[in-house]
mmCIF file of C-alpha atoms in Angstrom:
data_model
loop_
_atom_site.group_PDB
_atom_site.id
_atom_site.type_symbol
_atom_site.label_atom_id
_atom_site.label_comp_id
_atom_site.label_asym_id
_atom_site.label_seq_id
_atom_site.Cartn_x
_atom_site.Cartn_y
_atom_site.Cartn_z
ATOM 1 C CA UNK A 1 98.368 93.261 81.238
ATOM 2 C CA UNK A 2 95.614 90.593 81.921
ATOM 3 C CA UNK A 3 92.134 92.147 81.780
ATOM 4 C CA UNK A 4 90.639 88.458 83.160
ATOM 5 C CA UNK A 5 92.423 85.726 84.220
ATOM 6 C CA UNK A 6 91.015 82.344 84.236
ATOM 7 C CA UNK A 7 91.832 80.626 86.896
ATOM 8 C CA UNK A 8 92.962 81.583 90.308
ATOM 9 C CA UNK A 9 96.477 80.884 92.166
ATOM 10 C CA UNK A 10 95.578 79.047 95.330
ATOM 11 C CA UNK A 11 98.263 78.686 98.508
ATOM 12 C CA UNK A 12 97.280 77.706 102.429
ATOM 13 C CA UNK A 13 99.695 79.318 105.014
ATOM 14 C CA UNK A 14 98.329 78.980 108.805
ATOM 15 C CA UNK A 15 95.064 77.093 108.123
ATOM 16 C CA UNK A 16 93.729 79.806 105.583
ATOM 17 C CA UNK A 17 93.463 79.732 101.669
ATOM 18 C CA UNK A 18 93.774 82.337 99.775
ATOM 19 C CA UNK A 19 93.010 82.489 96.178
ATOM 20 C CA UNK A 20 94.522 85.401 94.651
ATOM 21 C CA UNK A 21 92.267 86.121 91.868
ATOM 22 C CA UNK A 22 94.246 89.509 90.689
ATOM 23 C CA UNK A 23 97.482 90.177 91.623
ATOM 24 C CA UNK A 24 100.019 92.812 90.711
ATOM 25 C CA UNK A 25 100.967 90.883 87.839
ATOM 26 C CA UNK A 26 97.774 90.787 86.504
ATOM 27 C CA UNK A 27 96.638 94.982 87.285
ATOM 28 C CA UNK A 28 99.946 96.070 87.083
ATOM 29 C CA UNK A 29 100.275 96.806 90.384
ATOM 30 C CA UNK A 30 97.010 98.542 90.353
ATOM 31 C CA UNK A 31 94.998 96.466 92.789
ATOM 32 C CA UNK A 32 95.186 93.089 94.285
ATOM 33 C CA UNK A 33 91.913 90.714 94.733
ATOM 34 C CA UNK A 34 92.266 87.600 96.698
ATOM 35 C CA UNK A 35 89.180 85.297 98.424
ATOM 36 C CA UNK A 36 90.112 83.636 101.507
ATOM 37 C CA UNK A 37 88.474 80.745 103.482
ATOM 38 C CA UNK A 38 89.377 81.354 107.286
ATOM 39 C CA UNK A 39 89.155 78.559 109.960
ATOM 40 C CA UNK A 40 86.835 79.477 113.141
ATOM 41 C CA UNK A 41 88.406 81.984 115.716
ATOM 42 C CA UNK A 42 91.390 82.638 112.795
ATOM 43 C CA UNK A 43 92.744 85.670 111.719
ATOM 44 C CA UNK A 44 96.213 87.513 111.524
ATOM 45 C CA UNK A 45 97.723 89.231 114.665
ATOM 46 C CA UNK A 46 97.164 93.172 115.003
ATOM 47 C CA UNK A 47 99.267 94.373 112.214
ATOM 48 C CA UNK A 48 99.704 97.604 109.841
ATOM 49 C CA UNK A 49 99.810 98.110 106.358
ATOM 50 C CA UNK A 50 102.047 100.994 105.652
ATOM 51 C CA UNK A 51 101.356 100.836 101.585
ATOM 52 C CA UNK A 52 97.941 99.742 101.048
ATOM 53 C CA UNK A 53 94.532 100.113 101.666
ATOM 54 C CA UNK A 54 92.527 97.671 102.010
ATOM 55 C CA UNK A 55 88.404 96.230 102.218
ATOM 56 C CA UNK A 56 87.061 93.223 103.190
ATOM 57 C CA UNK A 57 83.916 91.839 102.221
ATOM 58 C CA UNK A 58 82.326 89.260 104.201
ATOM 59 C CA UNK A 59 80.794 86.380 102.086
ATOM 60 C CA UNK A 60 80.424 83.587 104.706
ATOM 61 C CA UNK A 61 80.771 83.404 108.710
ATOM 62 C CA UNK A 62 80.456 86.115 111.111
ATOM 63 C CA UNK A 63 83.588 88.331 111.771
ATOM 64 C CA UNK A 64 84.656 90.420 114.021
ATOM 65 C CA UNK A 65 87.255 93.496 113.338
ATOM 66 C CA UNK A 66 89.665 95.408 115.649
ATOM 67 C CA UNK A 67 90.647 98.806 114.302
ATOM 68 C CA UNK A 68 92.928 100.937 116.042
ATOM 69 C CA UNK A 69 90.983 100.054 119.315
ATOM 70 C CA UNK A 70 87.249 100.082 118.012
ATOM 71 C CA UNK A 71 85.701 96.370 117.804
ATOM 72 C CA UNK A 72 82.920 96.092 115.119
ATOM 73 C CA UNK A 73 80.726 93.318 114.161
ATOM 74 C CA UNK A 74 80.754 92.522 110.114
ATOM 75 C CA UNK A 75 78.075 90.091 109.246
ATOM 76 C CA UNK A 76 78.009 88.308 105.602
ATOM 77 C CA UNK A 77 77.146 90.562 102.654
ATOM 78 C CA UNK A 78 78.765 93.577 104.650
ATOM 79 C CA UNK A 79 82.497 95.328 103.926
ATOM 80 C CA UNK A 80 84.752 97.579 105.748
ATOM 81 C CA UNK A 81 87.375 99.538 104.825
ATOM 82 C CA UNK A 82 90.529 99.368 106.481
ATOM 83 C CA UNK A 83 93.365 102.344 105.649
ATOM 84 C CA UNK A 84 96.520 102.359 105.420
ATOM 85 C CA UNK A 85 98.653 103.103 108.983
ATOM 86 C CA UNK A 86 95.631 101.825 110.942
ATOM 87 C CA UNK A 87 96.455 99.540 113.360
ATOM 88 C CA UNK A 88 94.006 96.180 112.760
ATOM 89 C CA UNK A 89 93.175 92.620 112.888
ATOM 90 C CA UNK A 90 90.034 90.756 112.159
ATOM 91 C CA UNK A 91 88.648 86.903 113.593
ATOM 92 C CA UNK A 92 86.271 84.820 112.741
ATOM 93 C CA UNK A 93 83.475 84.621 115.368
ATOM 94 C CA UNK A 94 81.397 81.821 113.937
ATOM 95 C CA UNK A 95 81.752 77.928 114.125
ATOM 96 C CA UNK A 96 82.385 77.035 111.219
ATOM 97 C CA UNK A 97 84.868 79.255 108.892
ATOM 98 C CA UNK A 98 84.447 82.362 107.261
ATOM 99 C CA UNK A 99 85.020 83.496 103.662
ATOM 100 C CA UNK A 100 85.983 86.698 102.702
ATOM 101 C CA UNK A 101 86.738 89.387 99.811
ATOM 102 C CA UNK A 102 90.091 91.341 100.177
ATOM 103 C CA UNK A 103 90.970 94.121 97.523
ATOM 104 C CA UNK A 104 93.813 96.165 98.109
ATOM 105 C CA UNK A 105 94.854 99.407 96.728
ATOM 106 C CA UNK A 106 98.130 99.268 95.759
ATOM 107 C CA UNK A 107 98.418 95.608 94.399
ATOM 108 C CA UNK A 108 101.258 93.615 95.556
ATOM 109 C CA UNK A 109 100.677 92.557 99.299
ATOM 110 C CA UNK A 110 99.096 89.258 98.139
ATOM 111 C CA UNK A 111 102.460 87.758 97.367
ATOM 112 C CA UNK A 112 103.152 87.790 101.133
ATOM 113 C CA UNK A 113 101.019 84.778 101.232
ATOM 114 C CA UNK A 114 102.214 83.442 98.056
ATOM 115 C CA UNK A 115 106.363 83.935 99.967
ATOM 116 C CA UNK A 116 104.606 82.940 103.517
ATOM 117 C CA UNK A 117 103.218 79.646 102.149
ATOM 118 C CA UNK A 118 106.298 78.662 99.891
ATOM 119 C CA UNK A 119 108.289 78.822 102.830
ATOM 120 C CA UNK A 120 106.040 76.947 105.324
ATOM 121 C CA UNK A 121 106.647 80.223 108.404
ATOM 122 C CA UNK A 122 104.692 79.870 110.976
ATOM 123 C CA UNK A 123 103.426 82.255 113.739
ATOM 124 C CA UNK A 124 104.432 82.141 116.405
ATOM 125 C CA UNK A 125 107.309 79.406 116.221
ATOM 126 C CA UNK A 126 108.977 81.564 113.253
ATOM 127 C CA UNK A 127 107.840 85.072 114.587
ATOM 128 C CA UNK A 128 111.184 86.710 113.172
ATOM 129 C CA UNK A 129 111.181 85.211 109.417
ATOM 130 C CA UNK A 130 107.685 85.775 109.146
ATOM 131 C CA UNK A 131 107.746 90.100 110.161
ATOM 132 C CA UNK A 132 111.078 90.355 108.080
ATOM 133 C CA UNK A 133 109.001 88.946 105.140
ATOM 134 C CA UNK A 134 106.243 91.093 105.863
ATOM 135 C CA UNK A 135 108.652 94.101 106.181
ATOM 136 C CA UNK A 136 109.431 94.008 102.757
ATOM 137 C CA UNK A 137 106.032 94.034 102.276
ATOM 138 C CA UNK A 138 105.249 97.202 104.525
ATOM 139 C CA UNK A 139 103.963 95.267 106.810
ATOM 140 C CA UNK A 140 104.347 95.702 110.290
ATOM 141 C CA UNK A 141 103.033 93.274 112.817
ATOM 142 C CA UNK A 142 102.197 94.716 116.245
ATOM 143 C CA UNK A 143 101.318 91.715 118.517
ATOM 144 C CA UNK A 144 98.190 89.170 119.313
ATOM 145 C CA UNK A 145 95.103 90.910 119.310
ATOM 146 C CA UNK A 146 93.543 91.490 123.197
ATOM 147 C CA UNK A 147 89.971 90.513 122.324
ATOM 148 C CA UNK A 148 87.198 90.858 124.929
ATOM 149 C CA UNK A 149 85.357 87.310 124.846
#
Protein backbone atom coordinates (compact mmCIF):
# COMPACT_ATOMS: atom_id res chain seq x y z
CA UNK A 1 0.00 0.00 0.00
CA UNK A 2 1.10 3.60 -1.01
CA UNK A 3 1.26 5.89 2.03
CA UNK A 4 1.92 9.08 -0.65
CA UNK A 5 1.80 9.01 -4.08
CA UNK A 6 3.52 11.49 -6.15
CA UNK A 7 1.75 12.46 -8.73
CA UNK A 8 -1.89 12.43 -9.48
CA UNK A 9 -3.93 10.43 -12.33
CA UNK A 10 -5.75 13.08 -14.29
CA UNK A 11 -8.94 12.15 -16.83
CA UNK A 12 -11.77 14.83 -18.26
CA UNK A 13 -15.22 13.16 -18.88
CA UNK A 14 -18.14 15.87 -19.56
CA UNK A 15 -16.08 19.09 -19.29
CA UNK A 16 -14.73 18.23 -15.68
CA UNK A 17 -11.20 17.00 -14.49
CA UNK A 18 -10.71 15.03 -11.97
CA UNK A 19 -7.46 14.26 -10.44
CA UNK A 20 -7.67 11.30 -8.37
CA UNK A 21 -5.07 11.88 -5.86
CA UNK A 22 -5.88 8.48 -3.73
CA UNK A 23 -7.64 5.84 -5.06
CA UNK A 24 -8.48 2.36 -3.90
CA UNK A 25 -5.32 1.20 -5.13
CA UNK A 26 -3.46 3.43 -3.24
CA UNK A 27 -5.71 3.09 0.54
CA UNK A 28 -6.67 -0.19 -0.15
CA UNK A 29 -9.96 0.50 -0.66
CA UNK A 30 -10.02 2.59 2.40
CA UNK A 31 -10.87 5.99 1.00
CA UNK A 32 -10.78 7.68 -2.29
CA UNK A 33 -9.49 11.52 -2.74
CA UNK A 34 -9.96 13.14 -6.03
CA UNK A 35 -9.87 17.28 -6.88
CA UNK A 36 -12.06 18.29 -9.58
CA UNK A 37 -12.23 21.51 -11.70
CA UNK A 38 -16.02 21.96 -12.74
CA UNK A 39 -17.13 24.22 -15.68
CA UNK A 40 -19.86 27.03 -14.69
CA UNK A 41 -23.52 25.72 -14.15
CA UNK A 42 -21.83 21.85 -14.26
CA UNK A 43 -22.46 19.15 -12.14
CA UNK A 44 -23.77 15.45 -12.30
CA UNK A 45 -27.58 14.71 -12.54
CA UNK A 46 -29.45 13.81 -9.12
CA UNK A 47 -27.94 10.52 -8.39
CA UNK A 48 -27.32 8.03 -5.28
CA UNK A 49 -24.49 6.43 -3.92
CA UNK A 50 -25.56 3.18 -2.47
CA UNK A 51 -21.77 2.29 -1.09
CA UNK A 52 -20.14 5.38 -0.14
CA UNK A 53 -20.16 8.36 1.68
CA UNK A 54 -19.01 11.11 0.58
CA UNK A 55 -17.74 15.21 1.39
CA UNK A 56 -17.04 17.86 -0.69
CA UNK A 57 -14.96 20.67 0.02
CA UNK A 58 -15.28 23.74 -1.88
CA UNK A 59 -11.87 25.33 -2.87
CA UNK A 60 -12.91 27.69 -5.73
CA UNK A 61 -16.43 28.98 -7.19
CA UNK A 62 -19.64 29.13 -5.50
CA UNK A 63 -21.80 25.89 -5.43
CA UNK A 64 -24.89 25.04 -4.89
CA UNK A 65 -26.13 21.42 -3.46
CA UNK A 66 -29.47 19.54 -3.75
CA UNK A 67 -29.94 16.91 -1.07
CA UNK A 68 -32.85 14.83 -0.95
CA UNK A 69 -34.96 18.04 -1.65
CA UNK A 70 -33.07 20.69 0.60
CA UNK A 71 -30.99 23.33 -1.61
CA UNK A 72 -27.94 24.77 0.31
CA UNK A 73 -25.47 27.31 -0.60
CA UNK A 74 -21.57 26.06 -0.11
CA UNK A 75 -19.22 28.92 -0.52
CA UNK A 76 -15.24 28.28 -0.91
CA UNK A 77 -13.43 27.04 2.21
CA UNK A 78 -16.81 25.28 3.30
CA UNK A 79 -17.67 21.19 3.09
CA UNK A 80 -20.70 19.12 3.30
CA UNK A 81 -21.25 15.81 3.86
CA UNK A 82 -23.27 13.84 1.68
CA UNK A 83 -24.39 10.00 2.95
CA UNK A 84 -24.83 7.24 1.46
CA UNK A 85 -28.71 6.50 0.00
CA UNK A 86 -29.28 10.28 -0.11
CA UNK A 87 -30.60 11.37 -3.08
CA UNK A 88 -28.13 14.49 -4.45
CA UNK A 89 -26.55 16.59 -6.99
CA UNK A 90 -24.48 19.67 -6.75
CA UNK A 91 -23.81 22.85 -9.63
CA UNK A 92 -21.69 25.32 -9.91
CA UNK A 93 -23.36 28.75 -9.44
CA UNK A 94 -20.48 31.03 -10.29
CA UNK A 95 -19.04 32.28 -13.71
CA UNK A 96 -16.23 30.99 -13.93
CA UNK A 97 -15.63 27.17 -12.68
CA UNK A 98 -15.44 25.73 -9.46
CA UNK A 99 -12.87 23.45 -7.78
CA UNK A 100 -13.60 21.06 -5.36
CA UNK A 101 -12.35 18.31 -2.71
CA UNK A 102 -14.19 14.87 -2.88
CA UNK A 103 -13.22 12.07 -0.28
CA UNK A 104 -15.19 9.12 -0.18
CA UNK A 105 -15.57 6.49 2.36
CA UNK A 106 -15.32 3.41 0.89
CA UNK A 107 -12.61 4.04 -1.86
CA UNK A 108 -13.34 2.84 -5.24
CA UNK A 109 -16.07 5.14 -6.89
CA UNK A 110 -13.31 7.29 -8.47
CA UNK A 111 -12.67 4.73 -11.15
CA UNK A 112 -16.14 5.56 -12.54
CA UNK A 113 -14.50 8.54 -13.98
CA UNK A 114 -11.37 6.84 -14.76
CA UNK A 115 -14.10 3.87 -16.97
CA UNK A 116 -16.45 7.07 -17.92
CA UNK A 117 -13.55 8.98 -19.54
CA UNK A 118 -11.76 5.90 -21.23
CA UNK A 119 -14.82 5.27 -22.93
CA UNK A 120 -15.76 8.82 -24.06
CA UNK A 121 -20.00 8.23 -22.56
CA UNK A 122 -21.72 10.98 -22.61
CA UNK A 123 -24.92 12.19 -20.82
CA UNK A 124 -27.42 12.39 -22.18
CA UNK A 125 -26.66 10.93 -25.79
CA UNK A 126 -25.31 7.58 -24.00
CA UNK A 127 -27.76 7.71 -20.95
CA UNK A 128 -27.89 3.73 -20.86
CA UNK A 129 -23.94 2.89 -21.01
CA UNK A 130 -23.24 5.52 -18.74
CA UNK A 131 -26.00 4.21 -15.51
CA UNK A 132 -24.95 0.51 -16.36
CA UNK A 133 -21.34 1.69 -15.65
CA UNK A 134 -22.34 3.48 -12.72
CA UNK A 135 -24.39 0.42 -11.55
CA UNK A 136 -21.50 -1.49 -11.03
CA UNK A 137 -20.40 1.19 -9.18
CA UNK A 138 -23.58 1.49 -6.84
CA UNK A 139 -24.51 4.18 -8.44
CA UNK A 140 -27.83 5.00 -9.27
CA UNK A 141 -28.75 7.99 -11.33
CA UNK A 142 -32.22 9.44 -10.71
CA UNK A 143 -32.76 12.18 -13.39
CA UNK A 144 -31.74 16.09 -14.15
CA UNK A 145 -31.86 18.04 -11.19
CA UNK A 146 -35.22 20.60 -11.05
CA UNK A 147 -33.31 23.66 -9.82
CA UNK A 148 -35.20 26.85 -8.91
CA UNK A 149 -33.23 29.72 -10.88
Amino acid sequence: MNIATGSARAVKWMDTVYRINVGRYQSGGIVGVFESTVPSRGGPPVHVHHNEDEVIHVIEGEYEFWLDGQVMAVRPGASIFLPRGVPHTFRVASAGPGRNLTILTPGGLEEFFVEAAARELRIPDQIAEVAELAGRYGIEFRGPAKWVD
